[in-house]
CSV table of C-alpha atoms in Angstrom, one decimal:
chain,number,residue,atom,x,y,z
A,82,MET,CA,83.2,122.1,121.3
A,83,LEU,CA,83.0,123.2,124.9
A,84,PHE,CA,81.8,119.7,125.7
A,85,ARG,CA,84.7,118.1,123.9
A,86,ARG,CA,82.4,116.9,121.1
A,87,GLY,CA,82.6,117.3,117.4
A,88,VAL,CA,80.7,120.0,115.6
A,89,ILE,CA,80.2,118.1,112.3
A,90,ILE,CA,76.5,117.3,112.9
A,91,PRO,CA,75.6,120.9,114.0
A,92,THR,CA,77.4,122.3,110.9
A,93,LEU,CA,75.6,119.9,108.5
A,94,VAL,CA,72.2,120.7,110.1
A,95,GLY,CA,73.0,124.4,110.0
A,96,THR,CA,73.9,124.2,106.3
A,97,PHE,CA,70.6,122.4,105.6
A,98,LEU,CA,68.5,124.9,107.5
A,99,ILE,CA,70.2,127.9,105.8
A,100,GLY,CA,69.6,126.4,102.4
A,101,TRP,CA,66.0,125.6,103.2
A,102,ILE,CA,65.1,128.9,104.8
A,103,TYR,CA,66.9,131.1,102.2
A,104,LYS,CA,65.4,129.5,99.2
A,105,GLY,CA,62.1,128.4,100.8
A,106,SER,CA,62.4,124.8,99.7
A,107,ILE,CA,63.3,121.8,101.6
A,108,VAL,CA,64.8,120.3,98.5
A,109,SER,CA,67.2,123.3,98.3
A,110,GLY,CA,68.2,122.5,101.9
A,111,PHE,CA,69.3,119.0,100.8
A,112,GLN,CA,71.1,120.4,97.8
A,113,ALA,CA,72.9,122.9,99.9
A,114,VAL,CA,74.3,120.2,102.2
A,115,TYR,CA,75.8,118.3,99.3
A,116,ASN,CA,77.0,121.5,97.4
A,117,ALA,CA,78.7,122.9,100.6
A,118,ASN,CA,80.7,119.7,101.1
A,119,LEU,CA,81.5,119.5,97.4
A,120,THR,CA,82.7,123.1,97.3
A,121,ALA,CA,84.8,122.6,100.4
A,122,ALA,CA,86.3,119.4,99.0
A,123,LYS,CA,87.2,121.0,95.7
A,124,GLU,CA,88.8,124.0,97.5
A,125,LEU,CA,90.7,121.9,99.9
A,126,PHE,CA,91.8,118.9,97.8
A,127,THR,CA,95.2,120.4,97.2
A,128,ILE,CA,95.7,120.1,100.9
A,129,PHE,CA,94.9,116.4,100.9
A,130,LEU,CA,97.3,115.8,98.0
A,131,ILE,CA,100.3,117.5,99.6
A,132,ILE,CA,99.7,115.6,102.9
A,133,THR,CA,99.4,112.4,101.0
A,134,PHE,CA,102.7,112.8,99.1
A,135,MET,CA,104.7,113.9,102.1
A,136,VAL,CA,103.4,111.0,104.3
A,137,ALA,CA,104.0,108.5,101.4
A,138,LEU,CA,107.6,109.8,101.0
A,139,LEU,CA,108.2,109.3,104.7
A,140,ALA,CA,106.8,105.8,104.5
A,141,SER,CA,109.1,104.9,101.6
A,142,LEU,CA,112.1,106.3,103.5
A,143,ARG,CA,111.1,104.1,106.4
A,144,ASP,CA,111.4,101.0,104.1
A,145,ILE,CA,115.1,101.6,103.4
A,146,GLY,CA,115.9,103.0,106.9
A,147,ALA,CA,116.8,106.5,105.5
A,148,ASP,CA,114.4,108.2,108.0
A,149,ARG,CA,116.4,106.7,110.9
A,150,ARG,CA,119.7,107.7,109.4
A,151,MET,CA,118.6,111.3,109.0
A,152,VAL,CA,118.3,111.8,112.7
A,153,GLN,CA,120.9,109.4,114.2
A,154,PRO,CA,123.8,111.8,113.8
A,155,ILE,CA,121.9,114.3,115.8
A,156,GLN,CA,122.2,112.1,118.9
A,157,LYS,CA,125.9,113.0,119.1
A,158,LEU,CA,125.0,116.7,119.6
A,159,MET,CA,123.2,115.8,122.9
A,160,VAL,CA,126.1,116.2,125.3
A,161,ASN,CA,123.9,117.3,128.3
A,162,GLY,CA,120.3,117.8,129.2
A,163,HIS,CA,120.3,121.6,128.5
A,164,ILE,CA,121.5,121.2,124.9
A,165,ALA,CA,119.3,118.1,124.4
A,166,PHE,CA,116.2,120.2,125.1
A,167,PHE,CA,117.0,122.7,122.4
A,168,VAL,CA,118.3,120.1,119.9
A,169,LEU,CA,115.0,118.1,120.3
A,170,ALA,CA,113.0,121.3,119.7
A,171,LEU,CA,115.0,122.3,116.7
A,172,VAL,CA,114.9,118.9,115.0
A,173,THR,CA,111.2,118.5,115.7
A,174,TYR,CA,110.5,121.9,114.3
A,175,VAL,CA,112.4,121.3,111.0
A,176,ILE,CA,111.0,117.8,110.4
A,177,SER,CA,107.5,118.9,111.3
A,178,LEU,CA,107.5,121.8,108.9
A,179,PHE,CA,107.9,119.3,106.0
A,180,PHE,CA,106.2,116.1,107.2
A,181,TRP,CA,103.8,117.5,109.9
A,182,PRO,CA,104.3,116.5,113.6
A,183,THR,CA,102.1,113.4,113.7
A,184,PRO,CA,104.1,111.3,111.2
A,185,ALA,CA,107.4,112.7,112.6
A,186,VAL,CA,106.7,112.0,116.3
A,187,PRO,CA,107.4,108.2,116.1
A,188,LEU,CA,110.7,108.8,114.4
A,189,ILE,CA,111.8,111.5,116.9
A,190,GLY,CA,110.4,109.7,119.9
A,191,ALA,CA,112.0,106.4,119.1
A,192,LEU,CA,115.5,107.7,118.3
A,193,LEU,CA,116.0,111.0,120.1
A,194,ILE,CA,114.0,110.9,123.4
A,195,PRO,CA,116.0,108.0,124.8
A,196,ALA,CA,119.2,109.8,123.9
A,197,ALA,CA,118.0,113.0,125.5
A,198,ILE,CA,117.0,111.2,128.7
A,199,ARG,CA,120.5,109.5,128.9
A,200,VAL,CA,122.2,112.8,129.1
A,201,GLY,CA,120.0,114.1,131.9
A,202,LEU,CA,116.9,115.7,130.3
A,203,PRO,CA,113.7,114.6,132.2
A,204,ALA,CA,111.1,112.8,130.2
A,205,MET,CA,108.6,115.6,130.8
A,206,GLY,CA,111.1,118.2,129.5
A,207,ALA,CA,111.6,116.1,126.3
A,208,ALA,CA,107.9,115.8,125.7
A,209,MET,CA,107.4,119.5,126.2
A,210,ALA,CA,110.2,120.4,123.7
A,211,ILE,CA,108.7,118.1,121.1
A,212,ALA,CA,105.0,119.2,121.6
A,213,LEU,CA,105.8,122.9,121.7
A,214,ALA,CA,108.2,122.9,118.7
A,215,GLY,CA,106.2,120.4,116.5
A,216,GLN,CA,102.5,120.5,117.4
A,217,GLY,CA,102.8,124.2,118.3
A,218,MET,CA,105.4,126.3,116.5
A,219,ALA,CA,105.7,124.3,113.3
A,220,LEU,CA,102.1,123.3,112.8
A,221,SER,CA,100.7,126.7,113.7
A,222,SER,CA,102.6,128.3,110.8
A,223,ASP,CA,102.5,125.4,108.5
A,224,TYR,CA,104.7,127.6,106.3
A,225,VAL,CA,105.9,124.9,103.9
A,226,MET,CA,102.8,122.9,103.2
A,227,GLN,CA,100.5,125.9,103.9
A,228,VAL,CA,97.5,123.9,104.8
A,229,ALA,CA,96.6,126.0,107.8
A,230,PRO,CA,97.1,129.5,106.2
A,231,MET,CA,95.2,128.3,103.2
A,232,LEU,CA,92.2,127.4,105.3
A,233,SER,CA,92.4,130.7,107.2
A,234,ALA,CA,92.8,132.8,104.0
A,235,LYS,CA,89.9,131.1,102.2
A,236,GLY,CA,87.6,131.9,105.1
A,237,ALA,CA,88.7,135.5,105.2
A,238,GLY,CA,88.7,135.9,101.4
A,239,LEU,CA,92.4,136.8,101.3
A,240,PRO,CA,95.5,135.5,99.4
A,241,THR,CA,97.2,132.7,101.2
A,242,ALA,CA,100.6,134.4,101.2
A,243,LEU,CA,99.4,137.3,103.3
A,244,VAL,CA,98.2,135.0,106.1
A,245,ALA,CA,101.1,132.6,105.8
A,246,ASP,CA,103.8,135.3,106.3
A,247,LYS,CA,102.1,136.8,109.4
A,248,ALA,CA,101.4,133.3,110.8
A,249,MET,CA,105.1,132.4,110.4
A,250,ILE,CA,106.2,135.5,112.4
A,251,LEU,CA,103.6,135.0,115.1
A,252,SER,CA,104.4,131.2,115.4
A,253,LEU,CA,108.0,132.0,115.9
A,254,ILE,CA,107.3,134.5,118.6
A,255,THR,CA,104.9,132.2,120.4
A,256,GLY,CA,107.2,129.3,120.0
A,257,VAL,CA,110.3,131.1,121.3
A,258,VAL,CA,108.4,132.4,124.3
A,259,SER,CA,106.7,129.1,125.2
A,260,LEU,CA,109.9,127.0,124.7
A,261,GLY,CA,111.8,129.5,126.8
A,262,GLY,CA,109.2,129.2,129.5
A,263,ALA,CA,109.2,125.4,129.2
A,264,TYR,CA,113.0,125.3,129.6
A,265,LEU,CA,112.9,127.5,132.7
A,266,LEU,CA,110.2,125.1,134.2
A,267,ASN,CA,112.5,122.1,133.6
A,268,ARG,CA,115.9,123.6,134.2
A,269,LYS,CA,116.2,122.5,137.8
A,270,ALA,CA,115.2,119.0,136.9
A,271,ILE,CA,117.9,118.5,134.3
A,272,ARG,CA,120.7,116.3,135.7
A,273,LYS,CA,124.3,115.8,134.8
A,274,PRO,CA,124.8,113.3,132.0
A,275,VAL,CA,125.4,110.3,134.3
A,276,THR,CA,123.3,107.3,133.6
A,277,THR,CA,121.1,106.2,136.5
A,278,GLU,CA,118.8,103.2,136.9
A,279,LEU,CA,115.8,105.5,136.6
A,280,GLN,CA,117.1,107.0,133.4
A,281,ASP,CA,117.8,103.5,132.1
A,282,GLU,CA,114.3,102.4,132.9
A,283,GLN,CA,112.8,105.5,131.2
A,284,ALA,CA,114.9,105.0,128.1
A,285,ALA,CA,114.0,101.3,127.9
A,286,ALA,CA,110.3,102.1,128.5
A,287,ILE,CA,110.3,104.6,125.6
A,288,LYS,CA,111.9,102.1,123.3
A,289,THR,CA,109.1,99.7,123.9
A,290,GLN,CA,106.7,102.5,122.8
A,291,MET,CA,108.1,102.3,119.3
A,292,SER,CA,105.3,101.6,116.9
A,293,THR,CA,105.0,98.2,115.2
A,294,GLU,CA,105.9,99.8,111.8
A,295,TYR,CA,109.2,101.0,113.1
A,296,LEU,CA,110.1,97.8,114.8
A,297,GLU,CA,109.3,95.9,111.6
A,298,ALA,CA,111.2,98.4,109.5
A,299,ALA,CA,114.2,98.1,111.8
A,300,ALA,CA,114.1,94.3,111.6
A,301,ALA,CA,113.8,94.4,107.9
A,302,ILE,CA,116.8,96.7,107.5
A,303,GLU,CA,119.0,94.2,109.2
A,304,THR,CA,118.2,91.6,106.5
A,305,VAL,CA,118.1,93.7,103.3
A,306,ASP,CA,120.7,93.7,100.6
A,307,PRO,CA,123.9,95.7,101.3
A,308,THR,CA,123.0,97.8,98.3
A,309,VAL,CA,119.9,99.1,100.0
A,310,HIS,CA,122.1,100.2,102.9
A,311,ARG,CA,124.1,102.3,100.6
A,312,TRP,CA,121.0,103.8,99.1
A,313,SER,CA,119.7,104.4,102.6
A,314,LYS,CA,122.8,106.6,103.3
A,315,PHE,CA,122.3,108.3,99.9
A,316,PHE,CA,118.6,109.2,100.6
A,317,SER,CA,119.4,110.3,104.2
A,318,ILE,CA,121.5,113.0,102.5
A,319,LEU,CA,119.4,113.6,99.4
A,320,VAL,CA,116.0,114.2,101.1
A,321,PRO,CA,117.3,116.9,103.5
A,322,LEU,CA,119.2,118.6,100.7
A,323,SER,CA,116.2,118.5,98.5
A,324,MET,CA,114.0,120.1,101.1
A,325,LEU,CA,116.7,122.7,101.8
A,326,GLY,CA,116.7,123.4,98.1
A,327,VAL,CA,112.9,123.9,98.1
A,328,ILE,CA,113.2,126.4,101.0
A,329,VAL,CA,116.0,128.3,99.1
A,330,VAL,CA,114.1,128.5,95.9
A,331,MET,CA,110.9,129.5,97.6
A,332,ALA,CA,112.7,132.2,99.6
A,333,ALA,CA,114.6,133.5,96.6
A,334,SER,CA,111.4,133.7,94.6
A,335,LYS,CA,109.6,135.6,97.4
A,336,PHE,CA,112.4,138.2,97.6
A,337,GLY,CA,112.6,138.6,93.8
A,338,GLY,CA,115.8,136.6,93.4
A,339,THR,CA,114.5,134.5,90.5
A,340,SER,CA,112.5,135.0,87.4
A,341,MET,CA,110.0,132.2,88.3
A,342,GLY,CA,107.6,134.4,90.3
A,343,GLY,CA,106.5,133.7,93.9
A,344,PHE,CA,105.6,130.2,95.1
A,345,GLU,CA,102.5,131.2,97.0
A,346,GLY,CA,99.5,129.1,98.2
A,347,GLY,CA,98.8,126.4,95.6
A,348,ASP,CA,102.0,127.1,93.7
A,349,GLY,CA,104.2,126.4,96.7
A,350,ALA,CA,102.3,123.3,97.6
A,351,ALA,CA,102.6,122.1,94.0
A,352,PHE,CA,106.4,122.6,94.0
A,353,ILE,CA,107.1,120.8,97.2
A,354,GLY,CA,104.5,118.1,96.3
A,355,GLY,CA,106.2,117.5,93.0
A,356,VAL,CA,109.6,117.2,94.6
A,357,ALA,CA,108.1,114.7,97.1
A,358,VAL,CA,106.6,112.6,94.3
A,359,ILE,CA,110.0,112.3,92.5
A,360,LEU,CA,111.8,111.4,95.7
A,361,LEU,CA,109.0,108.9,96.4
A,362,ILE,CA,109.5,107.2,93.0
A,363,LEU,CA,113.2,107.0,93.4
A,364,SER,CA,113.0,105.6,97.0
A,365,CYS,CA,110.5,102.9,96.0
A,366,THR,CA,112.6,102.0,93.0
A,367,VAL,CA,115.8,101.4,94.8
A,368,PHE,CA,114.1,99.4,97.6
A,369,SER,CA,111.9,97.1,95.5
A,370,LYS,CA,113.0,97.7,91.9
A,371,PHE,CA,110.2,96.3,89.6
A,372,LYS,CA,107.9,95.7,92.6
A,373,ALA,CA,108.0,99.5,93.1
A,374,LEU,CA,105.1,99.6,90.6
A,375,ASP,CA,103.0,98.0,93.3
A,376,ASN,CA,104.7,99.2,96.4
A,377,ILE,CA,104.3,102.9,95.6
A,378,SER,CA,100.5,102.5,95.5
A,379,GLU,CA,100.6,101.1,99.1
A,380,HIS,CA,102.5,104.2,100.2
A,381,LEU,CA,100.1,106.5,98.4
A,382,ILE,CA,97.1,104.7,100.0
A,383,GLU,CA,98.8,105.1,103.4
A,384,GLY,CA,99.2,108.8,102.7
A,385,PHE,CA,95.6,109.3,101.6
A,386,VAL,CA,94.3,107.4,104.6
A,387,PHE,CA,96.3,109.7,106.9
A,388,ALA,CA,95.2,112.8,105.0
A,389,PHE,CA,91.5,111.9,105.2
A,390,LYS,CA,91.8,111.0,108.9
A,391,ALA,CA,93.5,114.3,109.6
A,392,MET,CA,91.5,116.6,107.3
A,393,GLY,CA,88.2,114.7,106.5
A,394,PRO,CA,86.2,116.3,109.4
A,395,VAL,CA,87.3,119.7,108.2
A,396,ILE,CA,85.3,119.5,105.0
A,397,PRO,CA,81.7,119.8,106.4
A,398,ILE,CA,82.8,122.4,108.8
A,399,ALA,CA,84.5,124.4,106.1
A,400,GLY,CA,81.5,124.0,103.9
A,401,PHE,CA,79.3,125.6,106.5
A,402,PHE,CA,81.5,128.6,107.0
A,403,PHE,CA,82.1,128.9,103.2
A,404,LEU,CA,78.3,129.4,103.0
A,405,GLY,CA,78.8,132.6,104.9
A,406,ASN,CA,81.2,133.9,102.3
A,407,ALA,CA,79.8,135.5,99.1
A,408,ASP,CA,82.6,133.9,97.1
A,409,PHE,CA,81.2,130.4,97.7
A,410,SER,CA,77.6,130.9,98.7
A,411,LYS,CA,76.4,131.3,95.1
A,412,SER,CA,77.5,127.8,94.1
A,413,ILE,CA,76.4,126.2,97.4
A,414,LEU,CA,72.9,127.6,97.1
A,415,SER,CA,72.7,126.9,93.3
A,416,LEU,CA,71.8,130.5,92.5
A,417,GLY,CA,71.3,131.4,88.9
A,418,GLU,CA,73.3,133.9,86.8
A,419,GLY,CA,72.7,137.5,87.7
A,420,VAL,CA,71.6,136.7,91.2
A,421,ALA,CA,73.6,138.4,93.9
A,422,ALA,CA,75.4,136.0,96.2
A,423,PRO,CA,74.6,136.5,100.0
A,424,ALA,CA,77.4,137.1,102.4
A,425,PHE,CA,75.7,135.9,105.6
A,426,LEU,CA,78.6,136.3,108.0
A,427,TYR,CA,79.5,139.7,106.9
A,428,ASP,CA,75.8,140.8,107.0
A,429,LEU,CA,75.5,139.3,110.5
A,430,VAL,CA,78.5,141.3,111.7
A,431,MET,CA,77.2,144.5,110.1
A,432,SER,CA,73.9,144.0,111.8
A,433,ILE,CA,75.5,143.9,115.3
A,434,GLN,CA,78.3,146.3,114.5
A,435,TYR,CA,76.9,148.9,117.0
A,436,ALA,CA,77.5,146.4,119.8
A,437,ILE,CA,81.0,145.5,118.8
A,438,PRO,CA,83.6,147.7,120.6
A,439,SER,CA,85.8,149.4,118.1
A,440,ASN,CA,88.9,148.3,119.9
A,441,SER,CA,91.7,146.4,118.2
A,442,PHE,CA,92.9,144.8,121.5
A,443,ILE,CA,89.4,143.4,122.4
A,444,THR,CA,88.8,142.2,118.9
A,445,ALA,CA,92.2,140.5,118.5
A,446,PHE,CA,92.1,138.8,121.8
A,447,GLY,CA,88.5,137.8,121.1
A,448,ILE,CA,89.6,136.1,117.9
A,449,LEU,CA,92.4,134.4,119.8
A,450,VAL,CA,90.0,133.1,122.4
A,451,ILE,CA,87.5,131.9,119.7
A,452,GLY,CA,90.4,130.1,118.1
A,453,ILE,CA,91.4,128.4,121.4
A,454,ILE,CA,87.8,127.4,122.0
A,455,ALA,CA,87.5,126.1,118.5
A,456,GLY,CA,90.5,123.9,119.0
A,457,LEU,CA,89.1,122.2,122.1
A,458,GLU,CA,87.6,119.4,120.1
A,459,GLY,CA,91.1,118.2,119.4
A,460,SER,CA,91.5,119.3,115.7
A,461,GLY,CA,93.6,122.4,115.3
A,462,PHE,CA,92.3,123.0,111.8
A,463,SER,CA,88.6,122.6,112.1
A,464,GLY,CA,88.3,126.1,113.6
A,465,LEU,CA,90.2,127.9,110.9
A,466,PRO,CA,87.3,128.6,108.6
A,467,LEU,CA,85.5,130.2,111.5
A,468,THR,CA,88.4,132.4,112.7
A,469,GLY,CA,89.2,133.3,109.1
A,470,SER,CA,85.6,134.3,108.3
A,471,LEU,CA,85.3,136.3,111.5
A,472,SER,CA,88.6,138.0,110.8
A,473,GLY,CA,87.5,139.1,107.3
A,474,ALA,CA,84.2,140.4,108.7
A,475,LEU,CA,85.5,142.1,111.8
A,476,ALA,CA,88.7,143.7,110.6
A,477,PRO,CA,87.1,146.7,108.8
A,478,THR,CA,85.1,147.6,112.0
A,479,VAL,CA,88.3,148.0,114.1
A,480,GLY,CA,90.7,149.1,111.4
A,481,MET,CA,93.0,146.1,111.6
A,482,ASP,CA,94.6,144.1,108.8
A,483,PRO,CA,92.3,141.1,108.2
A,484,SER,CA,95.3,138.8,107.5
A,485,ALA,CA,96.8,139.7,110.9
A,486,LEU,CA,93.5,138.8,112.6
A,487,ALA,CA,93.3,135.6,110.7
A,488,ALA,CA,96.8,134.7,111.7
A,489,ILE,CA,96.0,135.4,115.4
A,490,GLY,CA,93.0,133.1,115.2
A,491,GLN,CA,95.1,130.5,113.5
A,492,MET,CA,97.6,130.6,116.4
A,493,GLY,CA,94.8,130.1,118.9
A,494,SER,CA,93.1,127.2,117.1
A,495,VAL,CA,96.3,125.3,116.2
A,496,TRP,CA,98.2,125.8,119.4
A,497,SER,CA,95.1,124.6,121.3
A,498,GLY,CA,93.8,121.7,119.2
A,499,GLY,CA,97.0,120.8,117.4
A,500,GLY,CA,98.5,119.1,120.4
A,501,THR,CA,99.8,121.4,123.1
A,502,LEU,CA,97.0,122.4,125.4
A,503,ILE,CA,94.5,119.5,125.4
A,504,ALA,CA,95.1,115.9,126.3
A,505,TRP,CA,92.6,114.4,123.8
A,506,SER,CA,94.6,115.6,120.8
A,507,SER,CA,97.8,114.3,119.1
A,508,LEU,CA,99.5,115.3,122.4
A,509,VAL,CA,98.7,111.7,123.4
A,510,ALA,CA,101.3,110.4,120.9
A,511,VAL,CA,104.0,112.7,122.3
A,512,ALA,CA,103.2,111.7,125.9
A,513,GLY,CA,103.2,108.0,124.9
A,514,PHE,CA,106.6,108.1,123.4
A,515,ALA,CA,108.0,110.1,126.3
A,516,GLY,CA,106.4,107.8,128.8
A,517,VAL,CA,104.5,110.6,130.7
A,518,SER,CA,100.9,111.4,131.4
A,519,ALA,CA,99.2,113.3,128.6
A,520,ILE,CA,97.1,115.2,131.2
A,521,ASP,CA,100.2,116.3,133.1
A,522,LEU,CA,101.9,117.3,129.8
A,523,ALA,CA,99.0,119.5,128.8
A,524,ARG,CA,99.0,121.0,132.3
A,525,LYS,CA,102.7,121.8,132.1
A,526,ASN,CA,102.3,123.3,128.6
A,527,PHE,CA,99.4,125.6,129.6
A,528,LEU,CA,101.2,128.6,131.2
A,529,PRO,CA,104.1,128.9,128.6
A,530,VAL,CA,101.7,128.6,125.7
A,531,ILE,CA,99.2,131.1,127.0
A,532,ILE,CA,102.0,133.6,127.7
A,533,GLY,CA,103.4,133.0,124.2
A,534,LEU,CA,100.1,133.5,122.5
A,535,SER,CA,99.4,136.7,124.5
A,536,VAL,CA,102.8,138.1,123.6
A,537,SER,CA,102.5,137.3,119.9
A,538,THR,CA,98.9,138.8,119.9
A,539,ILE,CA,100.0,142.1,121.5
A,540,ILE,CA,102.9,142.3,119.0
A,541,ALA,CA,100.5,141.7,116.1
A,542,ILE,CA,98.3,144.5,117.3
A,543,LEU,CA,101.1,146.9,117.7
A,544,VAL,CA,102.8,146.1,114.3
A,545,TRP,CA,99.8,145.5,112.0
């Protein structure tokens, strides 16, 4: 990871060697590689499904133009560059919570960045607002889809809800601090809302960055039946209200306001996934009627392709670190009934416990740094099994809540690799739509993000 290279081959080889050495058979090594990936895939498939359904829904909304209609009214709120910065951040955060930042960036970049630049916000400021709110604050908590907290929790052997709640709080602290720092860095560059030739050129350049799919969708919307336009307006209202309803129901269940119990971990993902599927069916039906029977499969394929591109590399990495957890090592190593499952990572930590300072500050910041380093390969989620496993093993030695340590590691990994600190991540997409250099954008984000992560880590240590 330090050399900006993937860690998949080392984890696969490591799994093979552990299986071979532990059971004393090379055949067991081969079996361990397969079983580790199979175990990880079974544990994480719910993540693939929720990503698939949400991306497929967004694709179906794109067909009828409802995705564009959802954000167009927001342009009217951008009366000057100062307000535009915070409007961009808020809209990006809300959309990214439900659809993840990567699918949301083309929509926001195509429609809102040009409007923000016209009222005086510099392109770099717009890019920072989107990256910090979406790839940073929204993705690091992932509170609605709960992919990130589920990975962290499984590594630590904890309920997903414990990590998710703490990650939400830490992400908001980090996000508010980093966005505040980003605003202060760009405040002097914000101009009055008077169109200049430079602003015109920037806005025009950004419009040319619109992806082919959005250009094709825009052209198609101009020629569709007027009935579809009416449905477009309907779904631009229905989808946000449905997602708001999901949040209200989940919040009410968490605080005991309903008799349905809590929507935690897989239950929460199942709820929002089911809502997304029904909305997907309705959207496809109003757009293509009987052809919806075929069109919906195209959107689902698009969703699965996106999900496997985003999460596929995590499976072998998760499988390797699951091997260090007693809850999974028995099935990975094909141990018989009555055979005690090894907990390699816990045993490793216990063997070097004397050398580990019993200091919560050192341990917490150590987990944070490990998370940041793990994210350097450009995938914010691939390091979560590692930080989760380390948190579960180290927490007892320093007297900290393991879910708090796991949330701290999640902050470091996702804020680093998710697309705020390194130029070879999804930050490239944000920079492309804003028309700025990805390297410059990563450099500008560095100080606000590091300060935000440090503040949230200190608060976590003091509170938990």
